[in-house]
mmCIF file of C-alpha atoms in Angstrom:
data_model
loop_
_atom_site.group_PDB
_atom_site.id
_atom_site.type_symbol
_atom_site.label_atom_id
_atom_site.label_comp_id
_atom_site.label_asym_id
_atom_site.label_seq_id
_atom_site.Cartn_x
_atom_site.Cartn_y
_atom_site.Cartn_z
ATOM 1 C CA MET A 22 209.411 124.230 101.335
ATOM 2 C CA SER A 23 207.937 122.409 104.600
ATOM 3 C CA GLY A 24 203.980 122.888 104.982
ATOM 4 C CA ALA A 25 203.769 123.490 101.392
ATOM 5 C CA ARG A 26 200.563 122.552 99.347
ATOM 6 C CA SER A 27 201.266 119.897 96.853
ATOM 7 C CA THR A 28 199.706 119.051 93.529
ATOM 8 C CA GLN A 29 200.597 117.131 90.170
ATOM 9 C CA TRP A 30 199.162 120.508 88.240
ATOM 10 C CA ALA A 31 198.996 124.049 89.199
ATOM 11 C CA VAL A 32 197.684 126.799 87.030
ATOM 12 C CA ILE A 33 198.770 130.275 87.559
ATOM 13 C CA GLY A 34 196.129 132.648 86.493
ATOM 14 C CA GLY A 35 192.378 132.621 87.011
ATOM 15 C CA GLY A 36 191.191 134.346 83.876
ATOM 16 C CA ILE A 37 189.392 132.563 81.119
ATOM 17 C CA VAL A 38 192.518 131.157 79.552
ATOM 18 C CA GLY A 39 193.683 129.642 83.214
ATOM 19 C CA ALA A 40 190.436 128.596 83.970
ATOM 20 C CA ALA A 41 189.843 126.721 80.911
ATOM 21 C CA ILE A 42 192.951 124.959 81.379
ATOM 22 C CA ALA A 43 191.975 123.876 84.897
ATOM 23 C CA TYR A 44 188.909 122.982 83.900
ATOM 24 C CA GLY A 45 190.066 120.791 81.137
ATOM 25 C CA LEU A 46 192.556 119.011 83.498
ATOM 26 C CA ALA A 47 190.109 118.309 86.120
ATOM 27 C CA ARG A 48 187.862 117.166 83.365
ATOM 28 C CA ALA A 49 190.706 114.440 82.252
ATOM 29 C CA GLY A 50 190.736 113.124 85.982
ATOM 30 C CA GLU A 51 193.492 115.601 87.357
ATOM 31 C CA LYS A 52 192.894 117.590 90.581
ATOM 32 C CA PRO A 53 194.743 120.884 89.562
ATOM 33 C CA LEU A 54 195.110 123.897 91.917
ATOM 34 C CA LEU A 55 193.686 127.316 90.169
ATOM 35 C CA LEU A 56 195.840 129.887 91.375
ATOM 36 C CA ASP A 57 193.939 133.390 91.134
ATOM 37 C CA GLU A 58 195.555 136.815 91.976
ATOM 38 C CA GLY A 59 191.563 137.726 92.242
ATOM 39 C CA ASP A 60 189.543 140.587 91.243
ATOM 40 C CA VAL A 61 192.596 143.260 91.352
ATOM 41 C CA ALA A 62 194.068 141.479 88.290
ATOM 42 C CA HIS A 63 193.716 143.065 85.076
ATOM 43 C CA ARG A 64 190.978 140.486 83.887
ATOM 44 C CA ALA A 65 190.998 140.751 80.077
ATOM 45 C CA ALA A 66 187.343 139.230 80.042
ATOM 46 C CA ARG A 67 186.040 142.521 81.212
ATOM 47 C CA GLY A 68 187.431 144.306 77.872
ATOM 48 C CA ASN A 69 186.082 142.207 75.260
ATOM 49 C CA LEU A 70 182.631 141.707 73.394
ATOM 50 C CA GLY A 71 182.330 137.945 73.926
ATOM 51 C CA ASN A 72 182.747 137.220 70.501
ATOM 52 C CA VAL A 73 183.609 133.441 69.423
ATOM 53 C CA TRP A 74 185.260 135.299 66.265
ATOM 54 C CA VAL A 75 187.271 133.723 63.220
ATOM 55 C CA GLN A 76 186.945 136.464 60.725
ATOM 56 C CA GLY A 77 190.420 137.811 59.694
ATOM 57 C CA LYS A 78 192.219 135.822 62.623
ATOM 58 C CA GLY A 79 195.471 134.577 61.244
ATOM 59 C CA ALA A 80 196.335 136.971 58.480
ATOM 60 C CA ALA A 81 199.948 136.968 59.346
ATOM 61 C CA LEU A 82 199.846 133.464 60.737
ATOM 62 C CA PRO A 83 197.581 130.828 58.908
ATOM 63 C CA PRO A 84 198.189 128.290 61.605
ATOM 64 C CA TYR A 85 196.466 130.809 63.713
ATOM 65 C CA ALA A 86 193.392 130.710 61.479
ATOM 66 C CA ASP A 87 192.980 127.165 61.485
ATOM 67 C CA LEU A 88 193.144 127.148 65.399
ATOM 68 C CA SER A 89 190.636 129.737 65.728
ATOM 69 C CA ARG A 90 188.391 127.989 63.362
ATOM 70 C CA ARG A 91 188.556 124.536 64.774
ATOM 71 C CA ALA A 92 187.936 125.956 68.136
ATOM 72 C CA ALA A 93 184.976 128.129 66.799
ATOM 73 C CA ASN A 94 183.644 124.577 65.343
ATOM 74 C CA ASP A 95 184.131 122.955 68.877
ATOM 75 C CA TRP A 96 182.175 125.566 70.625
ATOM 76 C CA ALA A 97 178.642 124.266 70.496
ATOM 77 C CA ALA A 98 179.299 120.937 71.998
ATOM 78 C CA PHE A 99 181.756 122.863 74.698
ATOM 79 C CA ALA A 100 178.964 125.387 75.791
ATOM 80 C CA GLY A 101 176.608 122.387 76.113
ATOM 81 C CA GLU A 102 179.067 120.473 78.044
ATOM 82 C CA LEU A 103 179.728 123.438 80.597
ATOM 83 C CA GLU A 104 175.803 124.177 80.948
ATOM 84 C CA GLU A 105 175.428 120.285 81.760
ATOM 85 C CA VAL A 106 178.356 120.025 84.024
ATOM 86 C CA THR A 107 177.787 123.770 85.907
ATOM 87 C CA GLY A 108 174.045 124.626 85.266
ATOM 88 C CA ILE A 109 175.405 127.916 83.777
ATOM 89 C CA ASP A 110 174.185 128.925 80.382
ATOM 90 C CA VAL A 111 177.385 131.257 79.001
ATOM 91 C CA HIS A 112 174.717 132.468 76.251
ATOM 92 C CA PHE A 113 176.685 130.980 73.270
ATOM 93 C CA ARG A 114 174.907 131.678 70.011
ATOM 94 C CA ARG A 115 176.308 131.382 66.690
ATOM 95 C CA PRO A 116 174.003 133.359 63.932
ATOM 96 C CA GLY A 117 177.113 134.457 62.101
ATOM 97 C CA ALA A 118 178.600 137.943 62.339
ATOM 98 C CA PHE A 119 179.191 141.180 60.386
ATOM 99 C CA PHE A 120 182.496 143.107 59.723
ATOM 100 C CA LEU A 121 181.096 146.766 59.487
ATOM 101 C CA CYS A 122 182.762 148.841 56.903
ATOM 102 C CA PHE A 123 182.499 152.533 56.450
ATOM 103 C CA SER A 124 184.162 153.011 53.064
ATOM 104 C CA PRO A 125 184.035 150.829 49.843
ATOM 105 C CA ASP A 126 187.688 150.853 49.778
ATOM 106 C CA GLU A 127 187.711 149.522 53.425
ATOM 107 C CA LEU A 128 185.168 146.981 52.163
ATOM 108 C CA GLU A 129 187.155 145.992 48.860
ATOM 109 C CA LYS A 130 190.381 145.420 51.160
ATOM 110 C CA ARG A 131 188.725 143.439 53.856
ATOM 111 C CA GLY A 132 187.221 141.239 51.164
ATOM 112 C CA ALA A 133 190.588 140.750 49.464
ATOM 113 C CA MET A 134 192.162 139.951 52.561
ATOM 114 C CA MET A 135 189.620 137.320 53.687
ATOM 115 C CA ALA A 136 189.962 135.631 50.236
ATOM 116 C CA ARG A 137 193.886 135.393 50.443
ATOM 117 C CA LEU A 138 193.567 134.208 54.322
ATOM 118 C CA ASN A 139 191.091 131.546 53.069
ATOM 119 C CA GLU A 140 193.345 130.408 50.495
ATOM 120 C CA ALA A 141 196.248 129.836 52.696
ATOM 121 C CA ALA A 142 194.180 128.283 55.989
ATOM 122 C CA THR A 143 193.647 124.469 55.808
ATOM 123 C CA VAL A 144 190.338 125.014 57.776
ATOM 124 C CA LYS A 145 187.964 127.062 55.412
ATOM 125 C CA SER A 146 185.658 129.433 56.777
ATOM 126 C CA ARG A 147 182.628 130.885 54.531
ATOM 127 C CA PHE A 148 182.271 134.475 54.237
ATOM 128 C CA GLU A 149 180.187 137.072 51.937
ATOM 129 C CA VAL A 150 181.046 140.570 50.748
ATOM 130 C CA LEU A 151 177.799 142.477 51.252
ATOM 131 C CA GLU A 152 177.597 146.227 49.630
ATOM 132 C CA GLY A 153 175.513 148.750 51.164
ATOM 133 C CA ASP A 154 172.130 147.977 49.839
ATOM 134 C CA GLU A 155 172.407 144.278 50.454
ATOM 135 C CA LEU A 156 173.639 144.673 54.004
ATOM 136 C CA ARG A 157 170.546 146.945 54.640
ATOM 137 C CA ARG A 158 168.308 144.317 53.385
ATOM 138 C CA ARG A 159 169.988 141.598 55.420
ATOM 139 C CA LEU A 160 170.450 143.991 58.493
ATOM 140 C CA PRO A 161 167.628 146.575 58.581
ATOM 141 C CA ALA A 162 168.917 148.695 61.497
ATOM 142 C CA ALA A 163 172.263 149.388 59.524
ATOM 143 C CA GLY A 164 172.670 153.048 58.876
ATOM 144 C CA PRO A 165 173.539 154.771 55.497
ATOM 145 C CA ALA A 166 176.781 155.641 56.845
ATOM 146 C CA LEU A 167 177.856 151.969 55.917
ATOM 147 C CA ALA A 168 179.453 151.158 52.778
ATOM 148 C CA GLY A 169 178.708 147.554 53.497
ATOM 149 C CA ALA A 170 180.013 144.407 55.560
ATOM 150 C CA ILE A 171 181.921 141.173 55.343
ATOM 151 C CA PHE A 172 179.431 138.509 56.550
ATOM 152 C CA SER A 173 180.671 135.003 57.881
ATOM 153 C CA PRO A 174 178.142 132.283 59.492
ATOM 154 C CA ASP A 175 180.962 131.038 61.455
ATOM 155 C CA ASP A 176 181.377 133.525 63.889
ATOM 156 C CA GLY A 177 179.350 133.601 67.274
ATOM 157 C CA THR A 178 179.193 135.406 70.524
ATOM 158 C CA ALA A 179 179.195 134.262 74.339
ATOM 159 C CA ASN A 180 179.115 136.031 77.688
ATOM 160 C CA PRO A 181 182.691 135.951 78.943
ATOM 161 C CA LEU A 182 181.821 137.051 82.546
ATOM 162 C CA ARG A 183 179.524 133.938 82.794
ATOM 163 C CA LEU A 184 182.077 131.864 80.700
ATOM 164 C CA LEU A 185 184.496 132.645 83.538
ATOM 165 C CA ARG A 186 182.329 131.604 86.512
ATOM 166 C CA ALA A 187 181.322 128.270 84.574
ATOM 167 C CA LEU A 188 184.885 127.347 84.178
ATOM 168 C CA ILE A 189 186.006 127.902 87.645
ATOM 169 C CA LYS A 190 182.727 126.222 88.751
ATOM 170 C CA GLY A 191 183.494 123.448 86.556
ATOM 171 C CA THR A 192 186.978 123.008 87.676
ATOM 172 C CA VAL A 193 185.840 122.943 91.307
ATOM 173 C CA THR A 194 182.998 120.341 90.684
ATOM 174 C CA LEU A 195 185.217 117.931 88.668
ATOM 175 C CA GLY A 196 187.650 117.909 91.565
ATOM 176 C CA GLY A 197 189.712 120.581 91.100
ATOM 177 C CA GLU A 198 190.650 123.494 93.580
ATOM 178 C CA TYR A 199 190.133 127.259 93.264
ATOM 179 C CA LEU A 200 192.402 129.518 95.205
ATOM 180 C CA PRO A 201 191.334 133.241 94.874
ATOM 181 C CA CYS A 202 193.456 136.064 96.317
ATOM 182 C CA GLN A 203 196.443 134.051 95.960
ATOM 183 C CA ARG A 204 198.839 135.666 93.568
ATOM 184 C CA ALA A 205 202.048 134.037 92.454
ATOM 185 C CA GLU A 206 205.020 136.288 93.700
ATOM 186 C CA ASN A 207 207.924 134.048 92.652
ATOM 187 C CA ILE A 208 208.276 130.620 91.017
ATOM 188 C CA ALA A 209 211.229 128.125 90.366
ATOM 189 C CA LEU A 210 212.311 124.974 89.153
ATOM 190 C CA SER A 211 213.335 122.867 92.138
ATOM 191 C CA GLY A 212 214.076 118.916 92.271
ATOM 192 C CA ALA A 213 211.617 117.221 90.390
ATOM 193 C CA GLY A 214 208.927 120.085 90.356
ATOM 194 C CA VAL A 215 207.963 123.518 90.508
ATOM 195 C CA GLU A 216 207.860 125.766 93.652
ATOM 196 C CA ILE A 217 205.297 128.822 93.690
ATOM 197 C CA ALA A 218 205.655 131.444 96.348
ATOM 198 C CA THR A 219 202.195 133.100 97.203
ATOM 199 C CA GLU A 220 200.739 135.432 99.212
ATOM 200 C CA LYS A 221 199.020 132.527 101.308
ATOM 201 C CA GLY A 222 201.792 130.369 101.823
ATOM 202 C CA PRO A 223 203.878 128.015 99.342
ATOM 203 C CA VAL A 224 202.556 125.461 96.543
ATOM 204 C CA ARG A 225 204.617 122.632 95.179
ATOM 205 C CA ALA A 226 203.571 121.383 91.917
ATOM 206 C CA GLU A 227 204.986 118.708 89.551
ATOM 207 C CA ARG A 228 203.793 120.555 86.649
ATOM 208 C CA VAL A 229 202.851 124.177 86.337
ATOM 209 C CA VAL A 230 200.928 126.037 83.268
ATOM 210 C CA LEU A 231 201.493 129.907 83.386
ATOM 211 C CA ALA A 232 198.289 131.481 82.129
ATOM 212 C CA ALA A 233 198.530 134.795 84.062
ATOM 213 C CA GLY A 234 197.929 137.005 81.155
ATOM 214 C CA LEU A 235 199.895 140.417 81.238
ATOM 215 C CA GLY A 236 201.307 138.735 84.425
ATOM 216 C CA ASN A 237 202.982 136.272 82.508
ATOM 217 C CA ALA A 238 205.689 138.771 81.443
ATOM 218 C CA ARG A 239 206.997 139.138 84.904
ATOM 219 C CA LEU A 240 206.994 135.180 85.866
ATOM 220 C CA ALA A 241 208.119 133.575 82.534
ATOM 221 C CA PRO A 242 211.797 134.766 82.542
ATOM 222 C CA LEU A 243 211.850 133.019 86.161
ATOM 223 C CA LEU A 244 211.570 129.852 84.594
ATOM 224 C CA GLY A 245 213.577 130.428 81.474
ATOM 225 C CA LEU A 246 210.408 130.976 79.266
ATOM 226 C CA ASP A 247 209.586 134.105 77.087
ATOM 227 C CA ALA A 248 206.652 135.974 77.245
ATOM 228 C CA PRO A 249 206.501 139.519 75.236
ATOM 229 C CA VAL A 250 203.061 140.525 76.012
ATOM 230 C CA ARG A 251 201.931 143.989 76.535
ATOM 231 C CA PRO A 252 198.834 145.654 77.909
ATOM 232 C CA VAL A 253 196.599 147.371 75.278
ATOM 233 C CA ARG A 254 193.850 149.174 76.567
ATOM 234 C CA GLY A 255 190.152 148.988 75.188
ATOM 235 C CA GLN A 256 187.399 151.215 76.109
ATOM 236 C CA ILE A 257 183.765 149.651 76.356
ATOM 237 C CA LEU A 258 180.154 151.271 76.541
ATOM 238 C CA VAL A 259 176.953 149.635 77.923
ATOM 239 C CA THR A 260 173.616 150.684 77.102
ATOM 240 C CA GLU A 261 170.357 150.445 78.462
ATOM 241 C CA LYS A 262 167.859 147.391 77.117
ATOM 242 C CA VAL A 263 166.220 148.147 73.900
ATOM 243 C CA ARG A 264 164.002 145.998 71.804
ATOM 244 C CA PRO A 265 166.016 143.335 69.828
ATOM 245 C CA PHE A 266 167.476 144.534 66.411
ATOM 246 C CA LEU A 267 170.999 142.869 66.125
ATOM 247 C CA ALA A 268 170.685 139.078 66.192
ATOM 248 C CA SER A 269 173.966 138.710 64.688
ATOM 249 C CA GLY A 270 177.336 139.861 65.840
ATOM 250 C CA THR A 271 179.459 142.785 64.827
ATOM 251 C CA ASN A 272 183.215 143.520 65.144
ATOM 252 C CA PHE A 273 182.308 146.592 67.353
ATOM 253 C CA VAL A 274 178.670 146.413 68.547
ATOM 254 C CA ARG A 275 176.800 143.325 69.820
ATOM 255 C CA GLN A 276 173.421 143.335 71.517
ATOM 256 C CA THR A 277 173.517 140.930 74.602
ATOM 257 C CA VAL A 278 170.903 138.108 75.204
ATOM 258 C CA GLU A 279 169.177 140.530 77.952
ATOM 259 C CA GLY A 280 168.940 143.433 75.394
ATOM 260 C CA GLY A 281 171.615 146.007 76.219
ATOM 261 C CA CYS A 282 174.334 146.647 73.746
ATOM 262 C CA VAL A 283 177.792 146.631 74.060
ATOM 263 C CA PHE A 284 180.227 148.506 72.034
ATOM 264 C CA GLY A 285 183.834 149.246 71.733
ATOM 265 C CA GLU A 286 186.817 148.774 69.468
ATOM 266 C CA SER A 287 189.504 151.287 70.662
ATOM 267 C CA SER A 288 192.987 149.964 70.836
ATOM 268 C CA GLU A 289 195.396 152.175 72.977
ATOM 269 C CA GLU A 290 198.760 152.096 74.063
ATOM 270 C CA ALA A 291 198.259 153.350 77.300
ATOM 271 C CA GLY A 292 200.301 151.034 80.033
ATOM 272 C CA PHE A 293 198.802 149.794 82.745
ATOM 273 C CA ASP A 294 196.091 152.448 82.950
ATOM 274 C CA GLU A 295 192.748 151.280 82.906
ATOM 275 C CA GLY A 296 190.743 154.613 82.713
ATOM 276 C CA THR A 297 188.411 156.028 80.167
ATOM 277 C CA THR A 298 188.917 159.171 78.424
ATOM 278 C CA LEU A 299 186.283 161.319 76.839
ATOM 279 C CA PRO A 300 187.422 161.366 73.298
ATOM 280 C CA VAL A 301 187.842 157.647 72.726
ATOM 281 C CA LEU A 302 184.574 157.292 74.306
ATOM 282 C CA ARG A 303 182.915 159.961 72.194
ATOM 283 C CA GLU A 304 184.579 158.577 68.972
ATOM 284 C CA THR A 305 183.140 154.998 69.922
ATOM 285 C CA ALA A 306 179.819 156.281 70.460
ATOM 286 C CA VAL A 307 179.637 158.273 67.281
ATOM 287 C CA ARG A 308 180.872 155.211 65.255
ATOM 288 C CA ALA A 309 178.248 153.182 66.961
ATOM 289 C CA VAL A 310 175.318 155.742 66.056
ATOM 290 C CA ALA A 311 176.574 155.828 62.613
ATOM 291 C CA ALA A 312 176.450 151.978 62.052
ATOM 292 C CA PHE A 313 172.998 151.846 63.630
ATOM 293 C CA PRO A 314 171.067 155.327 64.087
ATOM 294 C CA LEU A 315 168.262 153.760 66.550
ATOM 295 C CA LEU A 316 171.209 153.915 69.134
ATOM 296 C CA ARG A 317 171.274 157.992 68.855
ATOM 297 C CA HIS A 318 168.585 158.327 71.832
ATOM 298 C CA VAL A 319 169.471 155.375 73.924
ATOM 299 C CA GLN A 320 171.166 155.953 77.497
ATOM 300 C CA VAL A 321 174.851 154.627 78.239
ATOM 301 C CA VAL A 322 174.398 153.279 81.698
ATOM 302 C CA ARG A 323 178.368 152.222 81.929
ATOM 303 C CA ALA A 324 181.576 152.896 80.428
ATOM 304 C CA TRP A 325 184.802 151.230 81.579
ATOM 305 C CA GLY A 326 188.440 150.632 80.304
ATOM 306 C CA ALA A 327 189.990 147.197 80.491
ATOM 307 C CA LEU A 328 193.525 145.758 79.277
ATOM 308 C CA ARG A 329 194.012 143.050 76.718
ATOM 309 C CA ILE A 330 196.906 140.933 76.502
ATOM 310 C CA MET A 331 198.910 141.517 73.150
ATOM 311 C CA SER A 332 201.772 139.567 71.832
ATOM 312 C CA PRO A 333 204.061 141.301 69.187
ATOM 313 C CA ASP A 334 201.688 139.887 66.275
ATOM 314 C CA GLY A 335 198.795 139.258 68.141
ATOM 315 C CA ALA A 336 198.730 135.544 67.905
ATOM 316 C CA PRO A 337 199.051 132.937 70.463
ATOM 317 C CA ILE A 338 202.194 132.121 72.279
ATOM 318 C CA TYR A 339 202.905 128.431 73.462
ATOM 319 C CA GLN A 340 206.077 127.456 75.005
ATOM 320 C CA GLN A 341 207.519 124.945 77.610
ATOM 321 C CA THR A 342 210.892 124.264 79.349
ATOM 322 C CA GLU A 343 212.939 121.434 78.048
ATOM 323 C CA ASP A 344 212.090 119.007 80.838
ATOM 324 C CA GLY A 345 208.426 119.428 80.489
ATOM 325 C CA ARG A 346 207.554 120.962 83.792
ATOM 326 C CA ALA A 347 206.471 124.473 83.028
ATOM 327 C CA PHE A 348 204.295 125.383 80.200
ATOM 328 C CA LEU A 349 203.554 128.917 79.114
ATOM 329 C CA VAL A 350 200.026 129.994 77.503
ATOM 330 C CA SER A 351 199.627 133.612 76.249
ATOM 331 C CA VAL A 352 196.934 134.443 74.066
ATOM 332 C CA HIS A 353 194.563 137.499 73.083
ATOM 333 C CA SER A 354 191.524 135.227 72.219
ATOM 334 C CA GLY A 355 190.795 133.866 75.358
ATOM 335 C CA VAL A 356 186.941 133.600 74.477
ATOM 336 C CA THR A 357 187.531 132.018 71.036
ATOM 337 C CA LEU A 358 190.170 129.378 72.274
ATOM 338 C CA SER A 359 188.518 128.258 75.347
ATOM 339 C CA SER A 360 187.272 125.079 73.658
ATOM 340 C CA PHE A 361 190.733 124.223 72.346
ATOM 341 C CA HIS A 362 192.354 125.127 75.806
ATOM 342 C CA ALA A 363 190.035 123.034 77.794
ATOM 343 C CA GLY A 364 190.356 120.122 75.081
ATOM 344 C CA PRO A 365 193.081 119.632 72.680
ATOM 345 C CA LEU A 366 195.639 121.837 74.404
ATOM 346 C CA VAL A 367 194.922 119.747 77.649
ATOM 347 C CA LYS A 368 195.869 116.518 75.875
ATOM 348 C CA THR A 369 198.786 118.158 74.783
ATOM 349 C CA LEU A 370 200.235 119.279 78.180
ATOM 350 C CA MET A 371 199.134 115.846 79.529
ATOM 351 C CA GLY A 372 201.198 114.056 76.486
ATOM 352 C CA GLU A 373 203.825 115.259 74.247
ATOM 353 C CA GLY A 374 203.857 119.208 75.132
ATOM 354 C CA PHE A 375 204.260 121.752 72.981
ATOM 355 C CA SER A 376 207.643 120.351 71.293
ATOM 356 C CA ILE A 377 205.343 118.657 68.669
ATOM 357 C CA PRO A 378 205.091 120.463 65.276
ATOM 358 C CA ALA A 379 201.627 121.699 65.591
ATOM 359 C CA TYR A 380 202.962 124.454 68.241
ATOM 360 C CA ARG A 381 205.912 125.236 66.389
ATOM 361 C CA PRO A 382 204.263 128.322 64.623
ATOM 362 C CA PHE A 383 203.330 129.619 68.161
ATOM 363 C CA SER A 384 206.584 129.591 69.866
ATOM 364 C CA PRO A 385 208.190 132.842 70.876
ATOM 365 C CA GLU A 386 211.181 132.086 68.888
ATOM 366 C CA ARG A 387 209.320 133.450 65.916
ATOM 367 C CA PHE A 388 210.077 137.141 67.490
ATOM 368 C CA HIS A 389 213.614 136.640 67.561
ATOM 369 C CA VAL A 390 214.298 135.750 63.844
ATOM 370 C CA GLN A 391 217.561 137.461 62.363
ATOM 371 C CA ALA A 392 217.254 138.999 58.991
ATOM 372 C CA ALA A 393 219.910 137.726 56.708
#
């Protein structure tokens, strides 16, 4: 590969996950190259509420609950550091959040699940089961259609687009390099390193991290890795700015620092179609108004669809090649886990790698267990 750009670390994927890893490597003194397909990519950051969320995560995989809770506990220091390095406030707040329930049965089942999960997790999370009257006392804007909510003070929010901007700026500020519009067309292990063919020429790296979201499904097999991820479409609506009424987050409605409301909870198997559909948008709006009747006459200013990255069980996938030259990171919770990816995960990459026991529950081998 004569004329190839050379680096010790290349990170493929310029979304929140890849940018957090690149930022962490740069913070650790490395000079990573962050390869980004550009804004034509299916950016999951466009399709989430920016929740730094622990409620219910890991219900089927307790190590995921522990991972999420540790990451959320590290977020305040992480956000402060990002602002110090980049001057960008990512709007992190941790006032707690409500998981809104529309029926007593839903509330009872959700509370029971939270109790079971807390019993199984080693990192405990506080929560309260609030019935309707108590919910409306704590959250006066809540409508009568709500039977109650689960409240956890351990949940928070951030602005995902400001977060992405800060991570990329921080990577460059600390000595890394950001390469936009540089899609990885092909990748192969070669000699002592990894060779990456991109739209703008070849790149040679000693080590590579695949953090390309849905693109990992295409790239991982080229290195003998496994990324069984699929797109799940979510449709989002944003309203005009309204008076502050929702200081805490919820599972599907959030008021931003600027005053607009973002809501959406749809989950659709629609392939790579990022479009919107009137039935889903209508149902989303109906539920938002039922939860908070004051939204009834508020104008929606924008609606869009976005693709999220989902593994078969919704939990992260962490894997590496046997020789430790290539690593795979595929996660659904890119915002929540940003503090982890920029910190402890980078230390693992630079040290023993994903072969250590802590990462074993997140191996894709869990999807290939044969029934007796």
